[in-house]
Amino acid sequence: MDHKTETAHFSFSYPITSPHSRSSEELCEELSSTPSAGLSSEEAKQRLTTFGRNVIREKKSKSSFIILLAQFKGAFVILLFIAAVLSAWFSEWLDAIAILVVLLINALIGFLMEYKAERSMEALMRLTRANAKVIRSGKLQEIPSEKVVPGDILFAEAGDLILADARIIKLKQLQVDESALTGESVAVDKKDDTLATDVSLADRVNMLHKGTFVTKGNVTAIVTGTGMQTELGNIAALVQSATQQVTPLEKKISQFSRVILWITVALIVIIFIAGILEGNDFMKMLQTSIALAVAAIPEGLPIVTTLALAQGMLQMSRRNVIIKKLSAVETLGGTNVICTDKTGTLTQNKIEVNTIVIPEGRIEIKQNHNERSTAFINGNNGIEKLPQYELVQRIALLCNTAEISFDKNLFTEVGDPLETGLLKFVYSGGLEIAVYREKFPKIGEEPFASETKIMSTIHKYGEINFVAVKGAVEEVLDRCSRIRTGEKVIVMDQHAKDHWQKESEDLARSGLRMIAVAYKETGEIPEHLAEDLVFTGLIGLLDPPREDIYDALNECRSAGIRVIMLTGDHPETARNIGMKLKLVNSENEIVMHGREMKEMKDLTQEEKKKWLNTKIFARVTPKQKLDLVTVLQEDDSIVAMTGDGVNDAPALKKADIGIAMGQRGTQVAQDVADMILKDDSFSSIVHAIKQGRVIFENIRKFIVYLLSCNLSELIIISFSSILNLHYALFPLQILYINIVTDVLPALALGVTKGSDAIMKQQPRNMLEPIIDRKRWISIIVYSIVISACCLAAVGTAHLALHKTETWNPELCNNILFMTLIFSQLWHVFNMTTDNAVSFFRTDVFRNKYVWYASFVCLAITIGAYGIPPVAKALSLYRPDHRSFGLMIGFSLLSMIIIRSLKRIKLIL
């Protein structure tokens, strides 16, 4: 949509031309927006209506007509169509019409499955939309990215994805990765200079572009382009479609289908030649061969597989797990190592200040946010009245980029949970956050970095500048040269630093997450803020384990999955949590500190082995996470890795399953991950692994079911052809069996909830084929049993029931036809993995969709007798009660025999 023409309401023309060549003040004035207040909600709503949503036009989904048309492609459909034409040519009109009807039914079933799969994937993609941070009506808030409009004031910091094109207003040590647009892998240092009009895209250092992401620092910018009016939109307009990648599972199924195809073709050629040599009619053998091909090859398998994957992924999304890639589902089933963060994943991520330590003493606090009060429950009473305590509060508030608001007993939080926890501490202490920030306006900042583990800000306070610093205790202590005690500031020697380090470690052993705070006052703005600091005190924050984490970890142990905890916390804090969660069993077990971890290239085999045997890593950097994943993968582990920061992106990408946090994760982490946890919970990871195992097992189930049913048809036809039996199945009967027994039961198996014992099995070997040797043996045994019972039903009817000297081909044919259908319908109940439990308690028996499918197929089968044209086309005759009992009896016998063989573990 082009909005060049000015409207009566808006004074600017859109899209904004060459915003990089204009000052931010000029653009703010033109777009009627201010850096401090942004747009009003009403103004933003009107602009959204006028300029449209901030989305890149995606490749159009397949229309219903295209999906339907695609069902008539393929060699087997063409062969069937040729058979119908030949039947009409020889005036066999009933056969021709019946084959066309079968084609139509097959196409309709395929259409419904593919349509459902397509729509399921669209629903899944809608769950992955990102949020943007904007200033509206003077408040920083998160909104869906598609609601960003021109004139919005955008705020972004390290790890955030840029969700619109914007002109920079102010920035702090800003670096942006623009490789998605320019191909340049090195992050770009940004500035707020005004540039010439003809500057190339790669040199527009004062602009942010949609699709890029912040690697360092933070920025405030005014949005100048949204949706298709962005640089990314221009590229998308040129390339509107992309080839969808084939997943490993789909490749395996495709290869597997090709093997089945060639085996089937060989069998069909043999049967066709044998039939001709026996003197059978050429046309009859041609139709039989084509029908056999359609019956034997599971041509709908890829669609059924995609539907099973998509449905499973949607089920996961209801349990707070968003799977972004189909291939991840297969990998989940083989995962045997989970490398997980502590904060928010193993713990509740309800970080609150618990302990304050200053030179005058230590005190434990309990906050009441509703009453804005703090109870001092343990320690040196009176500390809270000292200037030192107020100084700790001041640093906690000023060295902070988060926002909180309290309304109706509920906090609205934007920012890092540790920082929002510090703001809650200040809020409950009675300080007015907005007033305090106005009193100490921020004039500079050095954002937190995983390498330094420190954040620094500088504020104007009268005639002096106040620097506030917070971060890891050992890092802050290293940068302190003085300490404040009472009203005095004295030199801090190494002995004092060792004392405070030990104090921090003692508290960390009790499970507290410890940070240090420091400050300095200066007349000038120093080049480096975090130097020559005055140590102020320690803040201990508490983040208890999640209530459901114990059951989840026990499930991992029984499933053969190792859990490794990675944290930026102090080793003693990590050990304390590890002991509570039974990740380690004694205080003597190794907790590896990041500083003990060498570069990957320098590691010896002995050191790699030590890494592999370690369960807790503390004070680790993102680079060390990446190295750990590499070491684990070299040991043939299938690794799931959690992460939330921009620097976690390489490890997430390297891992077999990258898992990003949905609540506290950066946009970059979510962008590269295979999976997003909406609730950041470790239990959700375990549920996803369980569901991944179930989905893969379900795919195996319906493949085994389809192959064993189709192979039983091949055995019967081959047997009949070789012996030239007079009661062989007709081509249309084979097609009818294919329609009745293949589709609905296979789909029902695809949504089985899975065995209760599936998480007591060891992880699957990823190199293992879908159908291994044991399952091939089972498929052959299934097929032989079903075929034998069907042929035995015919023999029994002739010899024992009707006792005639001559065979009755029509009766024998009907008994064979119906017994085979019933046997295949009951066979679906053999597709269970929990053979040790009672038949009535198996996962398949409890699957209501299997029962629905069975009843529908049974109704279709019996209903064929009541529709004269169908009965005539299939050559059906109403059986007497004895014949009907024989069909049911021998079909049930096949299930009993198979269940017995499974129970004694001769087959799977």
Short mmCIF file of N, CA and C in Angstrom, two decimals, residues 750-820:
data_model
loop_
_atom_site.label_atom_id
_atom_site.label_comp_id
_atom_site.label_asym_id
_atom_site.label_seq_id
_atom_site.Cartn_x
_atom_site.Cartn_y
_atom_site.Cartn_z
N GLY A 750 -2.03 -41.74 14.56
CA GLY A 750 -1.15 -40.58 14.58
C GLY A 750 -1.38 -39.65 15.76
N VAL A 751 -2.53 -39.77 16.44
CA VAL A 751 -2.82 -38.89 17.59
C VAL A 751 -2.94 -39.69 18.89
N THR A 752 -2.35 -40.90 18.91
CA THR A 752 -2.33 -41.67 20.15
C THR A 752 -1.52 -40.94 21.21
N LYS A 753 -1.99 -40.94 22.45
CA LYS A 753 -1.32 -40.18 23.51
C LYS A 753 -0.01 -40.81 23.95
N GLY A 754 0.18 -42.08 23.62
CA GLY A 754 1.45 -42.73 23.95
C GLY A 754 1.38 -43.53 25.22
N SER A 755 2.30 -44.44 25.34
CA SER A 755 2.36 -45.32 26.50
C SER A 755 2.87 -44.56 27.72
N ASP A 756 2.39 -44.96 28.89
CA ASP A 756 2.87 -44.36 30.14
C ASP A 756 4.35 -44.69 30.38
N ALA A 757 4.81 -45.76 29.71
CA ALA A 757 6.19 -46.21 29.92
C ALA A 757 7.18 -45.58 28.95
N ILE A 758 6.73 -44.66 28.10
CA ILE A 758 7.61 -44.15 27.04
C ILE A 758 8.78 -43.35 27.61
N MET A 759 8.60 -42.76 28.80
CA MET A 759 9.70 -42.03 29.42
C MET A 759 10.51 -42.91 30.37
N LYS A 760 10.31 -44.23 30.26
CA LYS A 760 11.16 -45.17 30.99
C LYS A 760 12.08 -45.90 30.03
N GLN A 761 12.00 -45.50 28.76
CA GLN A 761 12.86 -46.08 27.73
C GLN A 761 14.08 -45.19 27.53
N GLN A 762 15.16 -45.80 27.06
CA GLN A 762 16.36 -45.03 26.75
C GLN A 762 16.12 -44.21 25.47
N PRO A 763 16.81 -43.09 25.30
CA PRO A 763 16.62 -42.27 24.09
C PRO A 763 16.92 -43.07 22.82
N ARG A 764 16.21 -42.75 21.76
CA ARG A 764 16.35 -43.45 20.49
C ARG A 764 17.65 -43.04 19.80
N ASN A 765 18.29 -44.00 19.17
CA ASN A 765 19.49 -43.73 18.36
C ASN A 765 19.05 -43.01 17.08
N MET A 766 19.61 -41.82 16.84
CA MET A 766 19.18 -41.02 15.69
C MET A 766 19.53 -41.67 14.35
N LEU A 767 20.53 -42.58 14.35
CA LEU A 767 20.90 -43.27 13.11
C LEU A 767 19.99 -44.45 12.81
N GLU A 768 19.16 -44.79 13.77
CA GLU A 768 18.25 -45.92 13.62
C GLU A 768 17.18 -45.61 12.57
N PRO A 769 16.92 -46.53 11.62
CA PRO A 769 15.89 -46.26 10.61
C PRO A 769 14.49 -46.26 11.21
N ILE A 770 13.54 -45.72 10.47
CA ILE A 770 12.16 -45.70 10.96
C ILE A 770 11.68 -47.12 11.22
N ILE A 771 11.91 -48.00 10.25
CA ILE A 771 11.54 -49.40 10.40
C ILE A 771 12.83 -50.22 10.49
N ASP A 772 13.14 -50.69 11.69
CA ASP A 772 14.37 -51.47 11.88
C ASP A 772 14.09 -52.95 11.62
N ARG A 773 15.11 -53.75 11.81
CA ARG A 773 15.01 -55.18 11.49
C ARG A 773 13.89 -55.87 12.28
N LYS A 774 13.80 -55.57 13.59
CA LYS A 774 12.78 -56.22 14.42
C LYS A 774 11.36 -55.87 13.93
N ARG A 775 11.19 -54.62 13.51
CA ARG A 775 9.87 -54.22 13.05
C ARG A 775 9.55 -54.82 11.68
N TRP A 776 10.57 -54.98 10.83
CA TRP A 776 10.34 -55.67 9.55
C TRP A 776 9.89 -57.11 9.80
N ILE A 777 10.53 -57.76 10.75
CA ILE A 777 10.11 -59.13 11.09
C ILE A 777 8.67 -59.14 11.58
N SER A 778 8.34 -58.15 12.43
CA SER A 778 6.97 -58.06 12.95
C SER A 778 5.97 -57.83 11.82
N ILE A 779 6.30 -56.95 10.88
CA ILE A 779 5.41 -56.66 9.75
C ILE A 779 5.15 -57.93 8.94
N ILE A 780 6.20 -58.68 8.68
CA ILE A 780 6.05 -59.93 7.90
C ILE A 780 5.18 -60.93 8.66
N VAL A 781 5.42 -61.07 9.97
CA VAL A 781 4.62 -62.00 10.78
C VAL A 781 3.16 -61.56 10.81
N TYR A 782 2.93 -60.24 11.04
CA TYR A 782 1.55 -59.72 11.02
C TYR A 782 0.85 -60.12 9.72
N SER A 783 1.54 -59.86 8.61
CA SER A 783 0.94 -60.08 7.29
C SER A 783 0.63 -61.55 7.05
N ILE A 784 1.56 -62.42 7.45
CA ILE A 784 1.35 -63.86 7.27
C ILE A 784 0.17 -64.35 8.10
N VAL A 785 0.09 -63.88 9.34
CA VAL A 785 -1.02 -64.29 10.22
C VAL A 785 -2.35 -63.83 9.65
N ILE A 786 -2.44 -62.56 9.23
CA ILE A 786 -3.69 -62.04 8.67
C ILE A 786 -4.07 -62.80 7.40
N SER A 787 -3.10 -63.00 6.51
CA SER A 787 -3.37 -63.72 5.26
C SER A 787 -3.82 -65.14 5.53
N ALA A 788 -3.11 -65.82 6.45
CA ALA A 788 -3.45 -67.21 6.75
C ALA A 788 -4.86 -67.34 7.33
N CYS A 789 -5.22 -66.40 8.23
CA CYS A 789 -6.56 -66.46 8.83
C CYS A 789 -7.65 -66.20 7.78
N CYS A 790 -7.38 -65.29 6.86
CA CYS A 790 -8.37 -64.99 5.80
C CYS A 790 -8.55 -66.19 4.88
N LEU A 791 -7.45 -66.81 4.48
CA LEU A 791 -7.53 -67.99 3.61
C LEU A 791 -8.13 -69.18 4.36
N ALA A 792 -7.83 -69.28 5.66
CA ALA A 792 -8.40 -70.36 6.48
C ALA A 792 -9.92 -70.20 6.60
N ALA A 793 -10.38 -68.94 6.66
CA ALA A 793 -11.83 -68.69 6.73
C ALA A 793 -12.53 -69.22 5.48
N VAL A 794 -11.90 -69.02 4.31
CA VAL A 794 -12.46 -69.51 3.06
C VAL A 794 -12.47 -71.05 3.05
N GLY A 795 -11.35 -71.65 3.46
CA GLY A 795 -11.28 -73.11 3.48
C GLY A 795 -12.28 -73.72 4.44
N THR A 796 -12.43 -73.11 5.60
CA THR A 796 -13.39 -73.61 6.59
C THR A 796 -14.82 -73.51 6.07
N ALA A 797 -15.13 -72.39 5.42
CA ALA A 797 -16.48 -72.22 4.85
C ALA A 797 -16.78 -73.31 3.82
N HIS A 798 -15.79 -73.65 3.02
CA HIS A 798 -16.01 -74.65 1.96
C HIS A 798 -16.08 -76.07 2.53
N LEU A 799 -15.15 -76.40 3.43
CA LEU A 799 -15.03 -77.77 3.89
C LEU A 799 -15.94 -78.12 5.06
N ALA A 800 -16.10 -77.19 5.99
CA ALA A 800 -16.82 -77.52 7.22
C ALA A 800 -18.22 -76.94 7.29
N LEU A 801 -18.35 -75.72 6.72
CA LEU A 801 -19.64 -75.03 6.90
C LEU A 801 -20.64 -75.43 5.83
N HIS A 802 -20.26 -75.30 4.58
CA HIS A 802 -21.21 -75.57 3.48
C HIS A 802 -21.06 -76.99 2.93
N LYS A 803 -19.94 -77.64 3.12
CA LYS A 803 -19.70 -79.04 2.78
C LYS A 803 -20.14 -79.38 1.35
N THR A 804 -19.74 -78.54 0.41
CA THR A 804 -20.05 -78.81 -0.99
C THR A 804 -18.82 -79.37 -1.68
N GLU A 805 -19.06 -80.17 -2.71
CA GLU A 805 -17.95 -80.79 -3.43
C GLU A 805 -17.26 -79.78 -4.35
N THR A 806 -18.03 -78.84 -4.88
CA THR A 806 -17.44 -77.84 -5.77
C THR A 806 -17.36 -76.50 -5.04
N TRP A 807 -16.34 -75.73 -5.38
CA TRP A 807 -16.14 -74.41 -4.76
C TRP A 807 -17.22 -73.45 -5.25
N ASN A 808 -17.66 -72.58 -4.35
CA ASN A 808 -18.59 -71.50 -4.70
C ASN A 808 -17.77 -70.21 -4.78
N PRO A 809 -17.32 -69.82 -5.99
CA PRO A 809 -16.39 -68.68 -6.10
C PRO A 809 -16.93 -67.40 -5.49
N GLU A 810 -18.25 -67.12 -5.70
CA GLU A 810 -18.82 -65.86 -5.18
C GLU A 810 -18.79 -65.84 -3.65
N LEU A 811 -19.21 -66.96 -3.04
CA LEU A 811 -19.24 -67.03 -1.59
C LEU A 811 -17.83 -66.95 -1.01
N CYS A 812 -16.91 -67.72 -1.61
CA CYS A 812 -15.52 -67.71 -1.13
C CYS A 812 -14.90 -66.33 -1.27
N ASN A 813 -15.18 -65.69 -2.39
CA ASN A 813 -14.66 -64.34 -2.61
C ASN A 813 -15.17 -63.38 -1.55
N ASN A 814 -16.46 -63.44 -1.24
CA ASN A 814 -17.04 -62.53 -0.25
C ASN A 814 -16.48 -62.78 1.14
N ILE A 815 -16.31 -64.06 1.48
CA ILE A 815 -15.74 -64.39 2.80
C ILE A 815 -14.31 -63.88 2.90
N LEU A 816 -13.52 -64.08 1.85
CA LEU A 816 -12.15 -63.58 1.83
C LEU A 816 -12.12 -62.06 1.93
N PHE A 817 -12.96 -61.40 1.16
CA PHE A 817 -13.02 -59.93 1.12
C PHE A 817 -13.37 -59.36 2.49
N MET A 818 -14.45 -59.87 3.11
CA MET A 818 -14.91 -59.30 4.37
C MET A 818 -13.99 -59.69 5.54
N THR A 819 -13.47 -60.92 5.52
CA THR A 819 -12.55 -61.33 6.59
C THR A 819 -11.29 -60.48 6.58
N LEU A 820 -10.79 -60.16 5.38
CA LEU A 820 -9.60 -59.32 5.27
C LEU A 820 -9.87 -57.92 5.82
#
